[in-house]
Amino acid sequence: MKGKPVMLITGAAHGLGRALAGLAVAEHRVALLDREEAAGQALADELRQAGGEVLFVAADVSRERDLRQAVERVQRRWERLDVVINNAGLATAGPFESLDEAGWEQLWRVNVMGAVHGCQAALTLMKRQGHGHLVNVAALAGVTAPPGMAGYVACNAAVIRLSEALAAELAPLNIQVSVVCPDLFPSELGRRMPATDALSRARLQRALERAPESAEAVAERILAALPKRPLHIFPQPEAKRAWRRKRWRPEWFVKKMMEQARRLRRHS
């Protein structure tokens, strides 16, 4: 196939998605997907002015039809799709009992079904062309299971296990799967948080602001890892250390989370 490889990024208008797009456009033709049309189109215009070959599609990842139609547009435009980064996601924080059924449903449809829809939409084209790389962005919380974020933890754990299952299932088709598990970094994750109380929202926002690495630094490490197509990508050293500690000493790790939970409940 001629020309630069094609990458599709969901949740591309803000945060990590925006950082990924800004870096990837130098070596890829990039399809930007986001439900916020004005912000997504503005980013596409900015990247085009810098010389990038960019397509923006307004899409809500919770709707299967949106993802299917977006991939069809990519196919018509470039006749190929090499990498899909399912990055769109929501966060929530607060006591377990504070997240109602509607909040659980919203988290699940965006974080989990968004990844499912992205993978399914890309699969037909990737099977036809004989290769592809599906990249699901979860979060380290899906491994470490911090207290006060049960809904977010459950969704990210599901995306991690989904990715591991797909990695085995799709390998015979020459389609690789990676799952990215970043720790906190300064981002706009707190912009849309279903059913989150003010105190929990403030705590998460403070933790995001205090995180030592930028979204750009995290994006740079993710893109640097993609050519090797590893199953797990931990783009910060601390994230990889936490993953190892959880694997090697799971009971000790859970006790540490219990200590955090006691502090949270005491001040909630």
Coordinates of N, CA and C in Angstrom, one line a residue, residues 6-212:
V6 N -2.2 5.0 8.0 CA -3.4 5.7 8.4 C -3.7 5.3 9.9
M7 N -3.9 6.3 10.7 CA -4.2 6.1 12.1 C -5.5 6.8 12.5
L8 N -6.4 6.1 13.2 CA -7.7 6.7 13.7 C -7.6 6.8 15.2
I9 N -8.0 8.0 15.7 CA -7.9 8.3 17.1 C -9.3 8.7 17.6
T10 N -9.8 8.1 18.6 CA -11.1 8.6 19.2 C -10.8 9.4 20.4
G11 N -11.8 10.3 20.7 CA -11.5 11.2 21.8 C -10.4 12.2 21.5
A12 N -10.3 12.6 20.2 CA -9.1 13.2 19.7 C -9.0 14.7 20.0
A13 N -10.1 15.4 20.4 CA -10.1 16.8 20.5 C -9.5 17.4 21.7
H14 N -9.3 16.5 22.8 CA -8.8 17.0 24.0 C -7.8 16.1 24.6
G15 N -7.0 16.5 25.6 CA -6.2 15.7 26.4 C -5.2 14.8 25.7
L16 N -5.2 13.5 26.1 CA -4.2 12.6 25.5 C -4.5 12.4 24.0
G17 N -5.8 12.4 23.6 CA -6.1 12.2 22.2 C -5.5 13.3 21.3
R18 N -5.6 14.5 21.8 CA -5.1 15.7 21.1 C -3.6 15.6 21.0
A19 N -2.9 15.2 22.1 CA -1.5 15.1 22.1 C -1.0 14.0 21.2
L20 N -1.7 12.8 21.1 CA -1.4 11.8 20.2 C -1.5 12.2 18.8
A21 N -2.6 12.9 18.5 CA -2.8 13.4 17.1 C -1.7 14.4 16.7
G22 N -1.4 15.3 17.5 CA -0.3 16.3 17.2 C 1.0 15.7 16.9
L23 N 1.3 14.6 17.6 CA 2.6 13.9 17.3 C 2.5 12.9 16.2
A24 N 1.4 12.2 16.0 CA 1.3 11.2 15.0 C 1.2 11.7 13.6
V25 N 0.8 13.0 13.5 CA 0.5 13.5 12.1 C 1.8 13.6 11.3
A26 N 2.9 13.6 11.9 CA 4.2 13.8 11.2 C 4.5 12.5 10.3
E27 N 4.0 11.4 10.8 CA 4.3 10.1 10.1 C 3.1 9.3 9.7
H28 N 1.9 9.9 10.0 CA 0.7 9.2 9.6 C -0.3 10.1 9.0
R29 N -1.2 9.6 8.2 CA -2.5 10.3 7.9 C -3.4 10.0 9.0
V30 N -4.1 11.0 9.6 CA -4.8 10.8 10.8 C -6.2 11.2 10.7
A31 N -7.1 10.3 11.2 CA -8.5 10.5 11.3 C -8.8 10.8 12.7
L32 N -9.4 12.0 13.0 CA -9.7 12.4 14.3 C -11.2 12.2 14.5
L33 N -11.6 11.5 15.6 CA -13.0 11.3 16.0 C -13.2 11.9 17.3
D34 N -14.3 12.7 17.4 CA -14.7 13.3 18.7 C -16.2 13.7 18.6
R35 N -16.8 13.6 19.7 CA -18.3 14.1 19.8 C -18.4 15.6 19.8
E36 N -17.3 16.3 20.1 CA -17.3 17.8 20.2 C -16.8 18.3 18.8
E37 N -17.8 18.6 17.9 CA -17.5 18.9 16.6 C -16.6 20.2 16.4
A38 N -16.9 21.2 17.2 CA -16.2 22.5 17.0 C -14.7 22.3 17.4
A39 N -14.5 21.6 18.5 CA -13.1 21.4 19.0 C -12.4 20.5 18.1
G40 N -13.0 19.4 17.6 CA -12.4 18.5 16.7 C -12.0 19.1 15.4
Q41 N -12.9 19.9 14.8 CA -12.6 20.6 13.5 C -11.5 21.6 13.7
A42 N -11.5 22.3 14.8 CA -10.4 23.3 15.0 C -9.1 22.6 15.1
L43 N -9.0 21.4 15.7 CA -7.7 20.7 15.8 C -7.3 20.2 14.4
A44 N -8.3 19.7 13.6 CA -8.0 19.3 12.3 C -7.5 20.4 11.4
D45 N -8.1 21.6 11.5 CA -7.6 22.8 10.8 C -6.2 23.1 11.2
E46 N -5.9 23.1 12.5 CA -4.6 23.4 13.0 C -3.5 22.4 12.4
L47 N -3.8 21.2 12.4 CA -2.9 20.2 11.9 C -2.7 20.3 10.4
R48 N -3.8 20.6 9.7 CA -3.6 20.8 8.2 C -2.7 21.9 7.9
Q49 N -2.9 23.0 8.7 CA -2.1 24.2 8.4 C -0.6 23.9 8.7
A50 N -0.3 22.9 9.5 CA 1.1 22.5 9.8 C 1.5 21.5 8.8
G51 N 0.7 21.2 7.8 CA 1.1 20.2 6.8 C 0.6 18.8 6.9
G52 N -0.2 18.6 7.9 CA -0.7 17.2 8.1 C -1.9 16.9 7.2
E53 N -2.0 15.6 6.9 CA -3.1 15.1 6.1 C -4.1 14.5 7.1
V54 N -5.3 15.2 7.3 CA -6.2 15.0 8.4 C -7.6 14.9 8.0
L55 N -8.3 14.0 8.6 CA -9.8 13.9 8.4 C -10.4 14.0 9.8
F56 N -11.4 14.9 9.9 CA -12.2 14.9 11.2 C -13.6 14.3 10.9
V57 N -14.0 13.5 11.9 CA -15.4 12.9 11.8 C -16.0 13.1 13.2
A58 N -17.1 13.8 13.2 CA -17.9 13.9 14.5 C -18.5 12.6 14.8
A59 N -18.2 12.0 16.0 CA -18.7 10.7 16.3 C -18.8 10.5 17.8
D60 N -19.8 9.8 18.2 CA -20.0 9.4 19.6 C -19.6 7.9 19.7
V61 N -18.6 7.6 20.5 CA -18.1 6.2 20.5 C -19.1 5.2 21.1
S62 N -20.1 5.8 21.9 CA -21.1 4.9 22.5 C -22.1 4.4 21.5
R63 N -22.1 4.9 20.3 CA -23.0 4.5 19.2 C -22.2 3.7 18.1
E64 N -22.6 2.5 18.0 CA -21.9 1.6 17.0 C -21.9 2.2 15.6
R65 N -23.1 2.7 15.3 CA -23.2 3.3 13.9 C -22.2 4.4 13.6
D66 N -22.0 5.2 14.6 CA -21.0 6.3 14.4 C -19.6 5.8 14.0
L67 N -19.2 4.8 14.8 CA -17.8 4.2 14.5 C -17.8 3.5 13.2
R68 N -18.8 2.8 12.8 CA -18.9 2.1 11.5 C -18.8 3.1 10.4
Q69 N -19.6 4.2 10.5 CA -19.6 5.1 9.4 C -18.3 5.9 9.3
A70 N -17.6 6.1 10.5 CA -16.3 6.8 10.5 C -15.3 6.0 9.8
V71 N -15.3 4.7 10.0 CA -14.3 3.8 9.4 C -14.6 3.7 7.9
E72 N -15.9 3.7 7.5 CA -16.2 3.8 6.1 C -15.7 5.0 5.4
R73 N -15.8 6.2 6.1 CA -15.2 7.4 5.5 C -13.7 7.3 5.4
V74 N -13.0 6.7 6.4 CA -11.6 6.6 6.3 C -11.3 5.7 5.1
Q75 N -12.0 4.6 4.9 CA -11.7 3.7 3.8 C -11.9 4.4 2.4
R76 N -13.0 5.2 2.3 CA -13.2 5.9 1.1 C -12.1 6.9 0.8
R77 N -11.6 7.6 1.9 CA -10.6 8.6 1.7 C -9.2 8.0 1.4
W78 N -8.8 7.0 2.2 CA -7.4 6.5 2.1 C -7.3 5.0 1.7
E79 N -8.4 4.3 1.7 CA -8.4 2.9 1.3 C -7.6 2.0 2.2
R80 N -7.3 2.4 3.4 CA -6.6 1.6 4.3 C -6.8 2.2 5.8
L81 N -6.5 1.3 6.7 CA -6.6 1.7 8.1 C -5.6 0.9 8.9
D82 N -4.5 1.4 9.3 CA -3.4 0.7 9.9 C -3.5 0.6 11.4
V83 N -3.8 1.7 12.1 CA -3.8 1.7 13.5 C -5.1 2.4 14.0
V84 N -5.8 1.8 15.0 CA -6.9 2.5 15.6 C -6.5 2.6 17.1
I85 N -6.6 3.9 17.6 CA -6.4 4.1 19.0 C -7.7 4.5 19.7
N86 N -8.3 3.6 20.4 CA -9.6 3.8 21.1 C -9.3 4.5 22.4
N87 N -9.3 5.8 22.4 CA -8.8 6.7 23.5 C -10.0 7.3 24.2
A88 N -11.1 7.5 23.6 CA -12.2 8.2 24.3 C -12.6 7.5 25.6
G89 N -12.9 8.4 26.6 CA -13.3 7.8 27.9 C -13.7 8.8 28.9
L90 N -14.5 8.4 29.9 CA -15.0 9.2 31.0 C -14.4 8.7 32.3
A91 N -14.4 9.6 33.3 CA -14.0 9.2 34.6 C -15.1 9.5 35.6
T92 N -15.1 8.8 36.7 CA -15.9 9.2 37.8 C -15.2 8.9 39.1
A93 N -15.6 9.6 40.2 CA -15.0 9.4 41.4 C -16.0 9.6 42.5
G94 N -15.8 9.0 43.7 CA -16.7 9.1 44.8 C -17.0 7.7 45.4
P95 N -17.7 7.7 46.5 CA -18.1 6.4 47.1 C -18.9 5.5 46.2
F96 N -18.7 4.2 46.3 CA -19.4 3.3 45.4 C -20.9 3.5 45.4
E97 N -21.5 3.8 46.6 CA -22.9 3.9 46.6 C -23.4 5.2 46.0
S98 N -22.5 6.1 45.6 CA -23.0 7.3 45.0 C -23.2 7.3 43.5
L99 N -22.7 6.2 42.9 CA -22.9 6.1 41.4 C -24.1 5.3 41.1
D100 N -25.1 5.9 40.5 CA -26.4 5.3 40.2 C -26.3 4.5 38.9
E101 N -27.4 3.9 38.6 CA -27.5 3.0 37.4 C -27.2 3.8 36.1
A102 N -27.7 5.0 36.1 CA -27.5 5.8 34.9 C -26.0 6.2 34.7
G103 N -25.3 6.4 35.9 CA -23.9 6.7 35.8 C -23.1 5.5 35.4
W104 N -23.4 4.3 35.9 CA -22.8 3.1 35.5 C -23.0 2.8 34.0
E105 N -24.2 3.1 33.5 CA -24.5 2.9 32.1 C -23.7 3.8 31.2
Q106 N -23.6 5.1 31.6 CA -22.8 6.0 30.8 C -21.4 5.6 30.7
L107 N -20.8 5.3 31.9 CA -19.4 4.9 31.9 C -19.1 3.7 31.0
W108 N -20.0 2.7 31.1 CA -19.8 1.4 30.4 C -20.0 1.7 28.9
R109 N -20.9 2.5 28.5 CA -21.2 2.7 27.1 C -20.0 3.4 26.4
V110 N -19.4 4.4 27.1 CA -18.3 5.1 26.5 C -17.0 4.4 26.7
N111 N -16.6 4.0 27.9 CA -15.3 3.4 28.1 C -15.2 2.0 27.6
V112 N -16.2 1.2 27.8 CA -16.0 -0.2 27.3 C -16.6 -0.4 25.9
M113 N -17.9 -0.1 25.8 CA -18.5 -0.3 24.5 C -17.8 0.6 23.4
G114 N -17.3 1.8 23.8 CA -16.6 2.6 22.9 C -15.4 1.9 22.3
A115 N -14.6 1.1 23.1 CA -13.5 0.3 22.7 C -14.0 -0.8 21.8
V116 N -15.1 -1.5 22.2 CA -15.7 -2.6 21.5 C -16.1 -2.1 20.1
H117 N -16.8 -1.0 20.0 CA -17.3 -0.4 18.7 C -16.1 -0.1 17.8
G118 N -15.1 0.5 18.4 CA -13.9 0.9 17.6 C -13.2 -0.3 17.0
C119 N -13.1 -1.4 17.8 CA -12.4 -2.6 17.4 C -13.3 -3.3 16.3
Q120 N -14.6 -3.4 16.6 CA -15.4 -4.0 15.6 C -15.5 -3.3 14.3
A121 N -15.6 -2.0 14.3 CA -15.7 -1.2 13.1 C -14.4 -1.4 12.2
A122 N -13.3 -1.4 12.9 CA -12.0 -1.5 12.1 C -11.7 -2.9 11.6
L123 N -12.3 -3.9 12.3 CA -11.9 -5.3 12.0 C -12.2 -5.7 10.6
T124 N -13.4 -5.4 10.0 CA -13.7 -5.8 8.7 C -12.6 -5.3 7.7
L125 N -12.3 -4.0 7.8 CA -11.3 -3.5 6.9 C -9.9 -4.1 7.1
M126 N -9.5 -4.2 8.4 CA -8.2 -4.8 8.7 C -8.1 -6.3 8.2
K127 N -9.2 -7.0 8.4 CA -9.1 -8.4 7.9 C -9.0 -8.4 6.3
R128 N -9.6 -7.5 5.6 CA -9.6 -7.5 4.2 C -8.2 -7.1 3.7
Q129 N -7.5 -6.2 4.4 CA -6.2 -5.7 4.0 C -5.1 -6.6 4.5
G130 N -5.4 -7.5 5.5 CA -4.5 -8.5 6.0 C -3.6 -8.0 7.1
H131 N -3.8 -6.9 7.7 CA -3.0 -6.5 8.8 C -3.8 -5.3 9.6
G132 N -3.3 -5.0 10.7 CA -3.8 -3.9 11.5 C -3.3 -3.9 12.9
H133 N -3.5 -2.8 13.6 CA -3.1 -2.7 15.0 C -4.2 -2.0 15.8
L134 N -4.8 -2.7 16.7 CA -5.9 -2.1 17.6 C -5.2 -1.7 18.9
V135 N -5.4 -0.5 19.3 CA -4.8 0.0 20.6 C -5.9 0.6 21.4
N136 N -6.1 0.0 22.6 CA -7.2 0.4 23.5 C -6.5 1.1 24.7
V137 N -6.9 2.3 24.9 CA -6.4 3.1 26.1 C -7.3 2.8 27.3
A138 N -6.7 2.2 28.3 CA -7.5 1.9 29.5 C -6.9 2.9 30.6
A139 N -6.5 2.5 31.7 CA -5.9 3.3 32.7 C -5.3 2.4 33.7
L140 N -4.2 2.8 34.4 CA -3.6 2.0 35.4 C -4.6 1.6 36.5
A141 N -5.6 2.5 36.7 CA -6.7 2.1 37.7 C -7.3 0.8 37.5
G142 N -7.3 0.3 36.2 CA -7.9 -1.0 35.9 C -7.0 -2.1 36.5
V143 N -5.8 -1.8 36.8 CA -4.9 -2.8 37.4 C -4.8 -2.6 38.9
T144 N -4.6 -1.3 39.4 CA -4.4 -1.1 40.8 C -5.6 -1.0 41.6
A145 N -6.8 -0.7 41.0 CA -8.1 -0.7 41.7 C -8.1 0.3 42.9
P146 N -7.8 1.6 42.7 CA -7.8 2.5 43.8 C -9.2 2.7 44.4
P147 N -9.4 2.9 45.7 CA -10.7 3.1 46.2 C -11.3 4.5 45.8
G148 N -12.6 4.5 45.8 CA -13.3 5.8 45.5 C -13.5 6.0 44.0
M149 N -13.2 4.9 43.2 CA -13.4 5.0 41.7 C -13.9 3.7 41.2
A150 N -14.8 3.0 41.9 CA -15.2 1.7 41.5 C -15.7 1.6 40.1
G151 N -16.5 2.5 39.6 CA -17.0 2.4 38.3 C -15.9 2.6 37.2
Y152 N -15.0 3.5 37.4 CA -13.9 3.7 36.5 C -13.0 2.5 36.5
V153 N -12.7 2.0 37.7 CA -11.8 0.8 37.8 C -12.4 -0.4 37.1
A154 N -13.7 -0.6 37.2 CA -14.4 -1.8 36.6 C -14.3 -1.7 35.1
C155 N -14.6 -0.5 34.6 CA -14.6 -0.3 33.1 C -13.2 -0.5 32.5
N156 N -12.2 0.1 33.2 CA -10.8 0.0 32.7 C -10.3 -1.5 32.8
A157 N -10.7 -2.2 33.9 CA -10.3 -3.6 34.0 C -10.9 -4.4 32.9
A158 N -12.2 -4.1 32.5 CA -12.8 -4.7 31.4 C -12.1 -4.5 30.1
V159 N -11.6 -3.3 29.8 CA -10.9 -3.0 28.6 C -9.6 -3.7 28.5
I160 N -8.9 -3.8 29.7 CA -7.7 -4.5 29.7 C -7.9 -6.0 29.4
R161 N -8.9 -6.6 30.0 CA -9.1 -8.1 29.7 C -9.7 -8.3 28.3
L162 N -10.5 -7.3 27.8 CA -10.9 -7.4 26.4 C -9.7 -7.4 25.5
S163 N -8.8 -6.5 25.7 CA -7.6 -6.4 24.9 C -6.8 -7.7 24.9
E164 N -6.6 -8.3 26.1 CA -5.8 -9.5 26.2 C -6.5 -10.6 25.4
A165 N -7.9 -10.7 25.5 CA -8.6 -11.7 24.8 C -8.5 -11.5 23.3
L166 N -8.6 -10.3 22.8 CA -8.5 -10.0 21.4 C -7.1 -10.2 20.9
A167 N -6.1 -10.0 21.7 CA -4.7 -10.2 21.2 C -4.5 -11.6 20.8
A168 N -5.0 -12.6 21.6 CA -4.9 -14.0 21.2 C -5.8 -14.3 20.0
E169 N -7.0 -13.8 20.1 CA -8.0 -14.2 19.0 C -7.6 -13.7 17.6
L170 N -7.1 -12.5 17.6 CA -6.8 -11.9 16.3 C -5.4 -12.1 15.7
A171 N -4.5 -12.6 16.5 CA -3.2 -12.9 16.1 C -3.1 -13.7 14.8
P172 N -3.9 -14.8 14.7 CA -3.9 -15.5 13.4 C -4.3 -14.7 12.2
L173 N -4.9 -13.6 12.4 CA -5.3 -12.7 11.3 C -4.3 -11.6 11.0
N174 N -3.2 -11.7 11.7 CA -2.1 -10.6 11.5 C -2.6 -9.3 12.0
I175 N -3.5 -9.3 13.0 CA -4.0 -8.1 13.6 C -3.5 -8.1 15.1
Q176 N -2.7 -7.1 15.4 CA -2.1 -7.1 16.8 C -3.0 -6.1 17.6
V177 N -3.0 -6.4 18.9 CA -3.7 -5.6 19.9 C -2.8 -5.2 21.0
S178 N -2.9 -3.9 21.4 CA -2.2 -3.4 22.6 C -3.2 -2.7 23.5
V179 N -2.9 -2.7 24.8 CA -3.7 -1.9 25.7 C -2.7 -1.0 26.5
V180 N -3.1 0.3 26.5 CA -2.2 1.3 27.2 C -2.8 1.6 28.6
C181 N -1.9 1.5 29.6 CA -2.4 1.7 31.0 C -1.6 2.9 31.6
P182 N -1.9 4.1 31.3 CA -1.2 5.2 31.9 C -1.7 5.5 33.3
D183 N -0.8 6.0 34.1 CA -1.1 6.6 35.5 C -1.6 8.0 35.2
L184 N -2.0 8.7 36.3 CA -2.5 10.0 36.1 C -1.5 11.0 35.5
F185 N -2.0 11.9 34.7 CA -1.2 13.0 34.1 C -2.2 14.1 33.9
P186 N -1.6 15.4 33.9 CA -2.5 16.5 33.7 C -3.4 16.4 32.4
S187 N -4.7 16.4 32.6 CA -5.6 16.3 31.5 C -6.9 16.9 31.8
E188 N -7.8 16.8 30.8 CA -9.2 17.3 31.0 C -10.1 16.2 31.3
L189 N -9.6 15.1 32.0 CA -10.4 14.0 32.4 C -11.6 14.4 33.3
G190 N -11.4 15.5 34.1 CA -12.5 15.9 34.9 C -13.5 16.8 34.3
R191 N -13.5 17.0 33.0 CA -14.4 17.8 32.3 C -15.8 17.2 32.3
R192 N -15.9 15.9 32.1 CA -17.2 15.2 32.1 C -17.1 14.0 33.0
M193 N -17.7 14.2 34.2 CA -17.7 13.1 35.2 C -19.1 12.8 35.7
P194 N -19.7 11.8 35.2 CA -21.1 11.5 35.6 C -21.2 11.2 37.1
A195 N -22.2 11.8 37.8 CA -22.6 11.4 39.1 C -21.4 11.6 40.1
T196 N -20.6 12.6 40.0 CA -19.5 12.8 40.9 C -19.7 14.0 41.8
D197 N -19.6 13.8 43.1 CA -19.8 14.9 44.0 C -18.6 15.9 44.0
A198 N -18.9 17.0 44.5 CA -17.9 18.1 44.4 C -16.6 17.8 45.1
L199 N -16.6 17.2 46.2 CA -15.4 16.8 46.9 C -14.5 15.8 46.2
S200 N -15.2 14.8 45.7 CA -14.4 13.8 44.9 C -13.9 14.3 43.6
R201 N -14.7 15.2 43.0 CA -14.2 15.8 41.7 C -13.0 16.7 42.0
A202 N -13.0 17.4 43.1 CA -11.9 18.3 43.5 C -10.6 17.5 43.8
R203 N -10.8 16.3 44.5 CA -9.7 15.5 44.8 C -9.0 14.9 43.5
L204 N -9.9 14.5 42.6 CA -9.3 13.9 41.3 C -8.6 15.0 40.5
Q205 N -9.2 16.2 40.4 CA -8.6 17.3 39.7 C -7.3 17.7 40.3
R206 N -7.2 17.7 41.6 CA -6.0 18.0 42.3 C -4.9 17.0 42.0
A207 N -5.3 15.7 42.0 CA -4.3 14.6 41.7 C -3.8 14.7 40.2
L208 N -4.7 15.1 39.3 CA -4.3 15.3 37.9 C -3.3 16.4 37.8
E209 N -3.6 17.5 38.4 CA -2.8 18.7 38.3 C -1.4 18.5 38.9
R210 N -1.3 17.6 39.9 CA 0.0 17.3 40.6 C 0.8 16.3 39.9
A211 N 0.2 15.6 39.0 CA 0.9 14.5 38.3 C 2.2 15.1 37.5
P212 N 3.3 14.4 37.6 CA 4.5 15.0 37.1 C 4.7 15.0 35.6

